[in-house]
Coordinates of C-alpha atoms in Angstrom, one line a residue:
M1141 CA -16.0 213.0 169.7
Q1142 CA -13.6 210.3 169.3
K1143 CA -13.1 209.0 165.8
R1144 CA -13.9 205.4 165.2
A1145 CA -11.0 203.3 164.1
A1146 CA -11.1 202.2 160.5
P1147 CA -11.7 198.5 160.2
S1148 CA -8.6 196.6 159.3
A1149 CA -8.3 194.6 156.1
Q1150 CA -9.9 191.2 156.5
Q1151 CA -7.3 188.3 156.9
P1152 CA -7.7 185.5 154.4
A1153 CA -8.9 182.3 156.1
P1154 CA -6.2 179.5 156.3
K1155 CA -6.5 176.6 153.8
R1156 CA -7.8 173.4 155.3
R1157 CA -5.6 170.4 154.7
T1158 CA -7.2 167.7 152.7
Y1159 CA -7.6 164.6 154.8
H1160 CA -6.6 161.3 153.1
P1161 CA -7.6 158.1 155.0
W1162 CA -4.3 156.4 154.0
A1163 CA -2.0 159.2 155.0
E1164 CA -1.8 158.2 158.7
S1165 CA -0.7 154.7 157.8
F1166 CA 1.8 156.1 155.3
E1167 CA 3.4 158.3 157.9
R1168 CA 3.6 155.4 160.4
G1169 CA 5.2 153.3 157.7
K1170 CA 7.8 156.0 156.9
T1171 CA 8.6 156.3 160.6
A1172 CA 9.1 152.6 161.0
F1173 CA 11.3 152.5 157.8
A1174 CA 13.5 155.2 159.2
Q1175 CA 13.9 153.2 162.4
A1176 CA 14.9 150.1 160.3
N1177 CA 11.8 148.3 161.5
Y1178 CA 11.0 147.0 158.1
T1179 CA 8.4 144.4 159.2
N1180 CA 6.2 147.1 160.7
A1181 CA 6.9 149.4 157.8
I1182 CA 5.6 146.7 155.4
K1183 CA 2.4 146.4 157.5
H1184 CA 1.7 150.1 157.6
F1185 CA 2.4 150.5 153.9
S1186 CA 0.1 147.6 153.1
D1187 CA -2.7 149.3 155.2
A1188 CA -2.2 152.5 153.2
I1189 CA -2.3 150.6 149.8
A1190 CA -5.5 148.9 150.9
L1191 CA -7.0 152.4 151.1
N1192 CA -5.4 153.7 147.9
S1193 CA -4.3 151.0 145.6
T1194 CA -3.5 153.3 142.6
N1195 CA -0.8 155.3 144.4
I1196 CA 2.5 154.0 143.0
T1197 CA 4.4 156.0 145.7
L1198 CA 2.9 153.8 148.4
I1199 CA 3.7 150.6 146.3
D1200 CA 7.3 151.8 145.7
C1201 CA 7.7 152.4 149.5
R1202 CA 6.5 148.9 150.3
A1203 CA 8.8 147.5 147.6
A1204 CA 11.7 149.3 149.2
A1205 CA 10.7 147.8 152.6
Y1206 CA 10.6 144.3 151.2
E1207 CA 14.0 144.9 149.6
K1208 CA 15.5 145.9 153.0
N1209 CA 13.8 143.0 154.7
G1210 CA 15.4 140.5 152.3
D1211 CA 12.1 139.5 150.6
L1212 CA 13.2 140.3 147.0
A1213 CA 10.5 138.2 145.4
K1214 CA 7.6 140.2 146.9
G1215 CA 9.5 143.5 146.3
L1216 CA 9.8 142.4 142.6
E1217 CA 6.0 141.8 142.5
D1218 CA 5.3 145.3 143.7
A1219 CA 7.8 146.8 141.2
L1220 CA 6.1 144.9 138.3
A1221 CA 2.7 146.0 139.6
M1222 CA 4.0 149.7 139.5
I1223 CA 5.0 149.2 135.8
K1224 CA 1.7 147.8 135.0
A1225 CA -0.2 150.6 136.7
S1226 CA 1.9 153.4 135.4
P1227 CA 4.0 152.3 132.4
T1228 CA 5.1 155.8 131.5
Q1229 CA 6.6 156.6 134.9
S1230 CA 10.2 155.6 135.8
K1231 CA 9.7 154.6 139.4
G1232 CA 8.6 151.0 138.7
Y1233 CA 11.4 150.4 136.2
L1234 CA 14.1 151.7 138.5
R1235 CA 12.8 149.5 141.4
A1236 CA 12.5 146.4 139.3
G1237 CA 15.9 146.9 137.7
K1238 CA 17.6 147.3 141.1
L1239 CA 16.0 144.1 142.4
F1240 CA 17.0 142.1 139.4
S1241 CA 20.5 143.5 139.8
I1242 CA 20.7 142.4 143.4
Q1243 CA 19.7 138.9 142.3
E1244 CA 22.5 139.1 139.7
R1245 CA 19.9 138.5 137.0
Y1246 CA 21.6 141.1 134.7
S1247 CA 19.8 140.0 131.5
K1248 CA 16.4 140.7 133.1
A1249 CA 17.6 144.0 134.5
L1250 CA 18.9 145.1 131.1
A1251 CA 15.6 144.2 129.5
I1252 CA 13.7 146.3 132.1
Y1253 CA 15.9 149.3 131.5
N1254 CA 15.6 149.0 127.7
R1255 CA 11.9 148.9 127.9
A1256 CA 11.9 151.9 130.2
L1257 CA 14.1 154.0 127.9
E1258 CA 11.5 153.3 125.1
T1259 CA 8.4 154.0 127.2
V1260 CA 9.3 156.7 129.7
S1261 CA 9.3 160.3 128.4
H1262 CA 12.6 162.1 128.0
T1263 CA 11.3 164.9 130.2
D1264 CA 11.0 162.5 133.1
T1265 CA 13.3 163.7 135.9
R1266 CA 14.7 160.2 136.3
Y1267 CA 15.3 159.5 132.7
A1268 CA 19.1 160.2 133.0
Q1269 CA 19.2 157.8 136.0
L1270 CA 17.7 155.1 133.8
T1271 CA 20.4 155.6 131.2
E1272 CA 23.1 155.5 134.0
M1273 CA 21.7 152.3 135.5
K1274 CA 21.6 150.6 132.1
R1275 CA 25.3 151.4 131.6
S1276 CA 26.1 150.0 135.1
I1277 CA 24.2 146.8 134.4
L1278 CA 26.2 146.3 131.1
M1279 CA 29.5 146.7 133.0
Q1280 CA 28.4 144.2 135.7
R1281 CA 27.3 141.6 133.2
R1282 CA 30.6 141.9 131.4
K1283 CA 32.5 141.3 134.7
Q1284 CA 30.2 138.4 135.4
K1285 CA 31.2 136.7 132.1
Q1286 CA 34.9 137.3 132.9
V1287 CA 34.8 135.7 136.3
P1288 CA 35.9 132.0 136.0
M1289 CA 33.4 129.5 137.3
D1290 CA 34.6 127.2 140.1
F1291 CA 33.3 123.7 139.3
L1292 CA 33.9 122.7 143.0
Q1293 CA 31.0 125.1 143.9
I1294 CA 28.8 123.8 141.1
L1295 CA 29.2 120.1 140.7
P1296 CA 28.0 117.5 143.2
F1297 CA 30.8 116.2 145.5
D1298 CA 30.9 112.7 144.1
I1299 CA 31.5 114.0 140.6
V1300 CA 34.2 116.3 141.9
A1301 CA 35.8 113.4 143.7
H1302 CA 35.7 111.3 140.5
I1303 CA 37.5 114.1 138.5
F1304 CA 40.3 114.3 141.1
E1305 CA 40.6 110.5 141.2
L1306 CA 41.5 110.6 137.5
L1307 CA 44.5 112.8 138.2
S1308 CA 47.9 111.6 139.4
F1309 CA 49.1 112.4 142.9
D1310 CA 51.5 115.2 141.8
R1311 CA 48.8 116.8 139.7
R1312 CA 46.5 116.8 142.7
I1313 CA 49.3 118.5 144.7
Q1314 CA 49.4 121.2 142.0
C1315 CA 45.7 121.6 142.3
M1316 CA 46.1 122.4 146.0
A1317 CA 47.9 125.6 144.9
V1318 CA 45.0 126.9 142.8
C1319 CA 43.1 128.6 145.6
Q1320 CA 42.2 128.3 149.2
S1321 CA 38.9 126.6 148.4
W1322 CA 40.6 123.8 146.3
R1323 CA 43.3 123.4 149.0
N1324 CA 40.8 122.9 151.8
T1325 CA 38.7 120.5 149.7
L1326 CA 41.7 118.3 148.7
K1327 CA 43.1 118.3 152.2
S1328 CA 39.9 117.0 153.7
W1329 CA 39.1 114.6 150.9
P1330 CA 40.2 111.0 151.9
G1331 CA 40.9 110.0 148.3
M1332 CA 43.7 112.6 148.1
W1333 CA 45.9 110.5 150.3
R1334 CA 44.8 107.0 149.2
E1335 CA 47.7 106.7 146.8
I1336 CA 50.7 108.8 147.8
D1337 CA 53.4 109.0 145.2
F1338 CA 56.5 111.1 145.8
S1339 CA 58.3 109.9 142.7
S1340 CA 57.8 112.7 140.1
A1341 CA 59.9 115.4 141.8
K1342 CA 62.4 115.7 144.6
M1343 CA 61.0 117.4 147.7
S1344 CA 62.6 118.9 150.8
I1345 CA 62.1 117.4 154.2
H1346 CA 59.9 120.4 155.1
S1347 CA 57.6 119.8 152.1
L1348 CA 57.4 116.0 152.9
K1349 CA 56.5 116.8 156.5
Q1350 CA 54.0 119.4 155.5
Y1351 CA 52.1 117.0 153.2
M1352 CA 52.3 114.1 155.6
S1353 CA 50.8 116.3 158.3
Y1354 CA 47.6 116.4 156.3
V1355 CA 47.4 112.6 156.0
N1356 CA 45.0 110.5 157.9
G1357 CA 46.9 107.2 158.1
R1358 CA 43.8 104.9 157.9
Y1359 CA 43.1 106.2 154.3
V1360 CA 46.5 105.4 152.9
R1361 CA 46.6 102.3 150.7
K1362 CA 49.6 102.9 148.4
F1363 CA 52.9 104.7 149.0
T1364 CA 55.8 105.4 146.7
L1365 CA 59.1 107.2 147.3
Q1366 CA 61.6 107.6 144.6
G1367 CA 64.9 109.5 144.2
N1368 CA 65.0 110.9 147.7
R1369 CA 68.1 109.1 149.0
N1370 CA 68.6 111.1 152.2
R1371 CA 64.9 111.4 153.1
A1372 CA 63.9 107.7 153.3
T1373 CA 64.6 107.5 157.1
K1374 CA 62.4 110.5 157.8
M1375 CA 59.7 109.2 155.6
L1376 CA 59.6 105.8 157.4
Q1377 CA 59.3 107.7 160.7
L1378 CA 56.4 109.8 159.3
L1379 CA 54.6 106.7 158.1
M1380 CA 54.8 105.3 161.7
E1381 CA 53.8 108.6 163.2
R1382 CA 50.7 108.9 161.0
D1383 CA 49.6 105.4 161.8
C1384 CA 49.6 104.1 158.3
H1385 CA 48.6 100.6 159.2
Y1386 CA 46.5 99.8 156.2
I1387 CA 49.1 100.3 153.4
E1388 CA 48.7 97.6 150.7
S1389 CA 51.4 98.6 148.3
L1390 CA 54.8 100.0 149.3
R1391 CA 57.4 101.1 146.8
F1392 CA 60.9 102.5 147.5
I1393 CA 63.0 103.3 144.5
D1394 CA 66.6 104.8 144.5
C1395 CA 66.5 105.4 148.3
D1396 CA 68.8 104.5 151.2
L1397 CA 66.7 102.4 153.5
P1398 CA 67.9 101.6 157.0
G1399 CA 67.1 97.9 157.5
D1400 CA 66.0 98.0 161.1
L1401 CA 63.6 101.0 160.6
L1402 CA 62.1 99.4 157.5
L1403 CA 61.4 96.2 159.4
R1404 CA 59.8 98.2 162.3
T1405 CA 57.6 100.0 159.7
L1406 CA 56.6 96.8 158.0
R1407 CA 55.4 95.3 161.3
L1408 CA 52.7 98.0 161.4
M1409 CA 51.2 96.9 158.0
G1410 CA 52.1 93.2 158.1
K1411 CA 48.5 92.1 157.9
H1412 CA 47.6 94.2 154.8
L1413 CA 50.7 94.6 152.6
Y1414 CA 50.5 92.6 149.4
H1415 CA 53.0 94.5 147.1
L1416 CA 56.5 95.4 148.1
E1417 CA 59.1 97.0 145.7
L1418 CA 62.7 97.6 146.8
V1419 CA 64.8 99.0 143.9
D1420 CA 68.3 100.3 144.5
T1421 CA 67.7 100.8 148.2
G1422 CA 70.8 99.2 149.7
F1423 CA 68.6 96.8 151.6
S1424 CA 70.4 93.5 151.8
F1425 CA 69.0 90.6 149.8
A1426 CA 69.9 88.3 152.7
N1427 CA 67.3 90.1 154.9
L1428 CA 64.3 89.3 152.5
P1429 CA 63.3 86.3 154.6
H1430 CA 62.7 88.6 157.6
I1431 CA 60.4 90.7 155.5
L1432 CA 58.5 87.8 154.1
K1433 CA 58.1 86.4 157.6
T1434 CA 57.0 89.8 159.0
C1435 CA 54.5 90.3 156.2
P1436 CA 53.1 86.9 155.2
T1437 CA 50.4 88.5 153.0
I1438 CA 52.9 89.8 150.4
T1439 CA 52.0 88.3 147.0
Q1440 CA 54.0 90.6 144.7
L1441 CA 57.7 91.2 145.4
V1442 CA 60.1 93.3 143.3
Y1443 CA 63.8 93.5 144.3
S1444 CA 66.6 95.1 142.4
D1445 CA 70.1 95.9 143.6
D1446 CA 73.8 95.4 142.9
A1447 CA 74.5 91.8 143.8
A1448 CA 72.6 88.7 145.0
T1449 CA 73.7 86.9 148.2
D1450 CA 72.7 83.5 149.6
L1451 CA 69.5 83.3 151.6
T1452 CA 67.4 80.5 153.0
I1453 CA 63.6 80.2 153.1
D1454 CA 62.1 77.7 155.5
H1455 CA 58.4 78.3 155.2
P1456 CA 55.8 78.5 152.3
L1457 CA 55.3 81.9 150.7
A1458 CA 52.2 83.5 149.3
L1459 CA 54.1 85.0 146.3
T1460 CA 52.4 85.0 142.9
H1461 CA 54.6 87.6 141.3
L1462 CA 58.4 87.7 141.7
S1463 CA 60.9 90.0 140.0
L1464 CA 64.6 89.8 140.9
S1465 CA 67.1 92.0 139.1
F1466 CA 70.8 92.3 139.8
S1467 CA 73.4 94.5 138.0
S1468 CA 76.6 92.6 138.7
K1469 CA 75.9 88.8 138.7
A1470 CA 72.9 86.4 138.6
I1471 CA 71.3 84.9 141.7
P1472 CA 73.0 81.7 142.8
F1473 CA 71.3 78.6 141.5
A1474 CA 70.9 77.0 144.9
T1475 CA 69.3 80.2 146.3
L1476 CA 66.9 80.4 143.5
K1477 CA 66.0 76.7 143.8
N1478 CA 65.3 77.2 147.5
L1479 CA 63.2 80.3 146.9
L1480 CA 61.1 78.8 144.1
A1481 CA 60.5 75.6 146.0
H1482 CA 58.6 77.6 148.6
C1483 CA 56.5 79.5 146.0
P1484 CA 53.9 77.0 144.9
Q1485 CA 51.4 79.8 143.8
L1486 CA 53.9 81.7 141.7
T1487 CA 52.4 82.8 138.3
H1488 CA 54.8 85.5 137.1
L1489 CA 58.6 85.3 137.3
S1490 CA 61.2 87.8 136.0
L1491 CA 65.0 87.3 136.4
Y1492 CA 68.0 89.3 135.4
P1493 CA 70.8 88.8 134.4
P1494 CA 69.6 86.1 132.0
S1495 CA 70.1 82.5 132.8
G1496 CA 70.1 79.4 130.6
D1497 CA 68.0 76.4 130.1
T1498 CA 68.7 75.0 133.6
V1499 CA 66.9 77.9 135.3
L1500 CA 64.0 77.8 132.8
A1501 CA 63.5 74.1 133.5
L1502 CA 63.7 74.7 137.3
A1503 CA 61.0 77.3 137.1
W1504 CA 58.6 75.0 135.3
Q1505 CA 59.2 72.1 137.7
S1506 CA 59.0 74.2 140.9
C1507 CA 56.0 76.5 140.0
P1508 CA 53.2 74.6 138.3
E1509 CA 51.0 77.7 138.2
L1510 CA 53.5 79.7 136.3
T1511 CA 52.0 81.8 133.5
S1512 CA 54.8 84.3 132.6
I1513 CA 58.6 84.0 132.6
G1514 CA 61.1 86.5 131.4
Y1515 CA 64.8 87.4 131.5
Q1516 CA 64.7 91.2 131.7
P1517 CA 65.9 94.1 134.0
H1518 CA 63.4 95.8 136.3
Q1519 CA 61.2 98.2 134.2
G1520 CA 58.9 99.7 136.8
N1521 CA 55.6 98.4 138.2
T1522 CA 54.5 96.2 135.3
M1523 CA 53.0 93.3 137.3
T1524 CA 49.5 92.3 136.7
T1525 CA 47.1 90.2 138.7
E1526 CA 46.0 88.0 135.7
K1527 CA 46.2 84.3 136.4
K1528 CA 45.8 81.6 133.8
R1529 CA 46.7 77.9 133.5
G1530 CA 49.8 77.7 131.4
I1531 CA 52.5 80.1 130.2
S1532 CA 51.2 83.3 128.6
E1533 CA 54.5 85.3 128.4
L1534 CA 58.0 84.2 127.3
V1535 CA 60.1 87.3 127.3
F1536 CA 63.9 87.4 126.6
P1537 CA 64.7 90.9 125.3
T1538 CA 68.4 90.8 126.4
F1539 CA 71.1 88.4 125.5
C1540 CA 70.7 84.9 127.0
E1541 CA 71.8 81.4 126.1
I1542 CA 68.6 79.4 125.5
S1543 CA 68.6 76.5 123.1
D1544 CA 66.1 75.7 120.4
D1545 CA 65.1 72.5 122.1
T1546 CA 64.2 74.2 125.4
L1547 CA 62.3 77.1 123.9
A1548 CA 60.5 75.0 121.3
T1549 CA 59.3 72.6 124.1
A1550 CA 58.0 75.6 126.1
I1551 CA 56.1 77.0 123.1
Q1552 CA 54.6 73.6 122.1
T1553 CA 53.5 72.9 125.7
N1554 CA 51.9 76.3 126.1
H1555 CA 50.7 77.0 122.6
D1556 CA 47.1 77.4 123.8
T1557 CA 47.9 80.1 126.4
L1558 CA 50.9 81.9 124.9
E1559 CA 50.2 85.6 124.3
I1560 CA 53.6 87.3 124.2
L1561 CA 56.8 85.9 122.7
D1562 CA 59.9 88.1 122.8
I1563 CA 63.1 86.4 121.7
R1564 CA 65.1 89.5 120.6
G1565 CA 67.9 88.5 123.1
C1566 CA 68.3 85.0 121.5
P1567 CA 70.2 85.6 118.3
R1568 CA 71.4 81.9 118.0
L1569 CA 67.9 80.5 117.7
T1570 CA 66.9 78.9 114.3
S1571 CA 63.7 78.2 112.5
R1572 CA 63.1 75.2 114.7
T1573 CA 61.9 77.5 117.5
L1574 CA 59.4 79.3 115.2
H1575 CA 58.3 76.0 113.7
A1576 CA 56.9 75.1 117.1
L1577 CA 54.4 77.9 116.6
T1578 CA 53.2 76.4 113.3
T1579 CA 52.7 72.8 114.5
D1580 CA 49.7 73.4 116.6
G1581 CA 49.2 77.1 116.1
A1582 CA 49.1 79.9 118.7
K1583 CA 45.6 81.3 118.6
Q1584 CA 46.1 83.6 121.6
L1585 CA 49.5 85.0 120.5
R1586 CA 49.1 88.8 120.5
E1587 CA 52.7 90.0 120.3
I1588 CA 55.9 88.6 118.7
Y1589 CA 59.3 90.2 118.8
L1590 CA 62.2 89.0 116.5
E1591 CA 65.4 90.9 115.9
N1592 CA 68.9 90.6 114.4
T1593 CA 68.8 87.1 113.0
A1594 CA 69.4 85.5 109.6
E1595 CA 68.5 82.0 110.7
F1596 CA 64.7 82.2 110.3
D1597 CA 63.4 80.8 107.0
E1598 CA 61.0 82.8 104.9
D1599 CA 58.5 80.0 104.6
V1600 CA 58.5 79.4 108.3
L1601 CA 57.8 83.1 108.9
C1602 CA 54.9 83.0 106.5
C1603 CA 53.5 80.0 108.3
V1604 CA 53.8 81.7 111.7
M1605 CA 51.9 84.8 110.4
Q1606 CA 49.2 82.6 109.1
Q1607 CA 48.9 80.4 112.2
C1608 CA 48.6 83.3 114.6
P1609 CA 45.5 85.3 113.6
S1610 CA 45.3 87.3 116.9
L1611 CA 48.6 89.1 116.3
Q1612 CA 48.4 92.8 117.2
I1613 CA 52.1 93.7 117.5
V1614 CA 54.7 92.3 115.2
H1615 CA 58.4 93.4 115.6
M1616 CA 60.8 92.0 112.9
Q1617 CA 63.6 94.4 112.9
S1618 CA 66.8 93.5 111.0
V1619 CA 65.4 90.1 110.0
V1620 CA 66.8 89.4 106.5
S1621 CA 64.2 86.7 105.6
V1622 CA 61.3 89.2 105.9
T1623 CA 60.1 89.7 102.3
N1624 CA 57.0 90.9 100.5
K1625 CA 55.7 87.3 100.7
V1626 CA 55.9 87.5 104.6
L1627 CA 54.0 90.8 104.5
E1628 CA 51.3 89.2 102.3
A1629 CA 51.0 86.3 104.8
L1630 CA 50.1 89.0 107.5
S1631 CA 46.8 89.7 105.7
G1632 CA 45.2 87.0 107.8
A1633 CA 46.1 88.9 111.0
T1634 CA 43.1 91.2 110.9
M1635 CA 43.8 92.6 114.4
L1636 CA 47.3 93.8 113.6
K1637 CA 47.9 97.4 114.8
H1638 CA 51.6 97.8 115.1
L1639 CA 54.3 96.6 112.6
N1640 CA 58.0 97.2 112.8
I1641 CA 60.1 95.9 109.8
S1642 CA 63.0 98.3 110.1
N1643 CA 66.2 97.4 108.3
C1644 CA 64.6 94.6 106.3
P1645 CA 66.5 94.9 102.9
N1646 CA 64.2 92.5 101.0
V1647 CA 60.9 94.5 101.6
T1648 CA 59.9 96.7 98.6
G1649 CA 57.4 99.4 98.0
T1650 CA 55.0 97.0 96.2
G1651 CA 54.8 94.9 99.4
I1652 CA 54.1 98.0 101.5
R1653 CA 51.3 99.1 99.2
R1654 CA 49.6 95.6 99.3
L1655 CA 50.0 95.5 103.1
I1656 CA 48.4 99.0 103.5
D1657 CA 45.4 98.0 101.3
D1658 CA 44.9 94.7 103.1
M1659 CA 45.3 95.8 106.7
E1660 CA 42.5 98.2 107.5
G1661 CA 43.2 98.2 111.2
L1662 CA 46.9 99.0 111.0
Q1663 CA 47.8 102.1 113.1
R1664 CA 51.6 102.2 113.2
L1665 CA 54.2 101.2 110.6
I1666 CA 57.9 101.6 111.2
L1667 CA 60.2 101.4 108.1
N1668 CA 63.5 102.8 109.3
D1669 CA 66.4 101.9 107.0
C1670 CA 64.3 100.0 104.5
H1671 CA 66.3 101.2 101.5
A1672 CA 64.4 99.1 98.9
V1673 CA 61.1 100.9 99.8
N1674 CA 60.7 103.9 97.4
Q1675 CA 59.5 107.3 98.5
D1676 CA 56.2 106.9 96.7
A1677 CA 55.3 103.9 98.8
V1678 CA 56.1 105.8 102.0
S1679 CA 53.9 108.7 100.9
Y1680 CA 51.1 106.3 100.1
A1681 CA 51.4 104.7 103.5
R1682 CA 51.3 108.2 105.2
E1683 CA 48.3 109.1 103.1
K1684 CA 46.4 106.1 104.4
L1685 CA 47.7 105.9 108.0
G1686 CA 48.3 109.6 108.7
R1687 CA 51.6 111.5 109.0
H1688 CA 52.3 110.2 112.6
G1689 CA 51.3 106.6 111.7
V1690 CA 54.4 106.0 109.6
E1691 CA 58.0 106.3 110.7
C1692 CA 60.7 106.2 108.0
R1693 CA 64.2 107.4 108.8
Y1694 CA 67.6 106.5 107.4
T1695 CA 70.8 106.4 109.4
T1696 CA 73.0 106.3 106.2
Y1697 CA 72.7 107.9 102.8
R1698 CA 71.6 105.7 99.9

């Protein structure tokens, strides 16, 4: 009989997988995330969370999907929800810190990690990661503080433009070398080329061509070229090539200008040019009528060269400011008479070399609107557009033969409008000239300059200081009749800011102390070679005005 086989050991039944309603959606979300389909991943993770809202793994996965999809705000909401649901687990802190870091909100990220390190248990598997992330955030925040802020990227454009408008042209050129962003901004900004000034440094032809290639001619209003003798021809050609038709002010200083090319250039801007300055350019004085005919709108003309030649003007000119300076000899009287006869609107006249009474009388007769006349060499662009009825400036800083009668008449006639009186170049004048200031007073006189004369009486000086209450600058260098009494008379000039009494031997320390006590607005005091002023008075003045407010030097030993 066949033996029956022993029954085999009973196999254990397989464990049944627990079914979670949210698992299917979770799996679909993971699959979509792996395929970089973050929109679908967010949808599936949201479905899973709707079925199991306390599972922070599901919330973390959706936060990751939001991060990849660029919706950092919603990702941050999920991360903070994880922290609120499970404050002792590290997942929510790590996710929130990462999202704050992506937004470069390093202070927020650092606060999250500090809170995590205080709340999460040291046994958490991600505790070391929290420590490492905090260290990384500290380094990133340190770098952020070291990176300079570019105000071009922060401030509104109109404020940036105003800042650059306050800089000179050569400073703006330097700003173009800061970085590519600044270079592009300045190249495209019309205000960059509104006032072109190549006077501060010599530039090569290549540099001039490069800068002019950026220029849009319709924006240029002022142009200056100085010290580039061999480059003026090329610059005139570039002005024509860039169609600079709207230039209002044109200045060439220390350049060799070809006459024909200059006239061709001026024809382009003849309707807009109002200021022309030609200083040591080699352009013939005899050719000025051609310029004035080509550009009838010129109101300000500055010309300076070696010698004057004859010229003839046959039409009225619009000139209001005229400065003529020659290094060898004065302009012929007949030429000046013809020129002034055609300038009925002239208000400012400056001539050099100095002329005598005849030229002064000619100017008053020919130019009824004249407000300023001076005998001085060209000193740069000092012309103003101020226009008043009557002479406001009588300026003779260099040696000239002007009589007391002529100057006294001029002062008396214009005592209501006279603002500046400079007679340092007239050493032969006597107290009669200054007495003209005391007869009717000069209420508008702001500046007076006297020098190297012993002919002025002490009482007359005192009377001048008392009759001119608006004085702001008083220059009385090497005037022997200046004494403590004259300084005391200055106490009525409450607006006085600058006083020069160098080499006045009759001024003492007592007078200086009284002056300092009386003049509260005084800012600058010059006492060079005043040997009668003791050191205590100088120290007192420096204590009141400041160390840089007092100048006291001696050219010889006492």
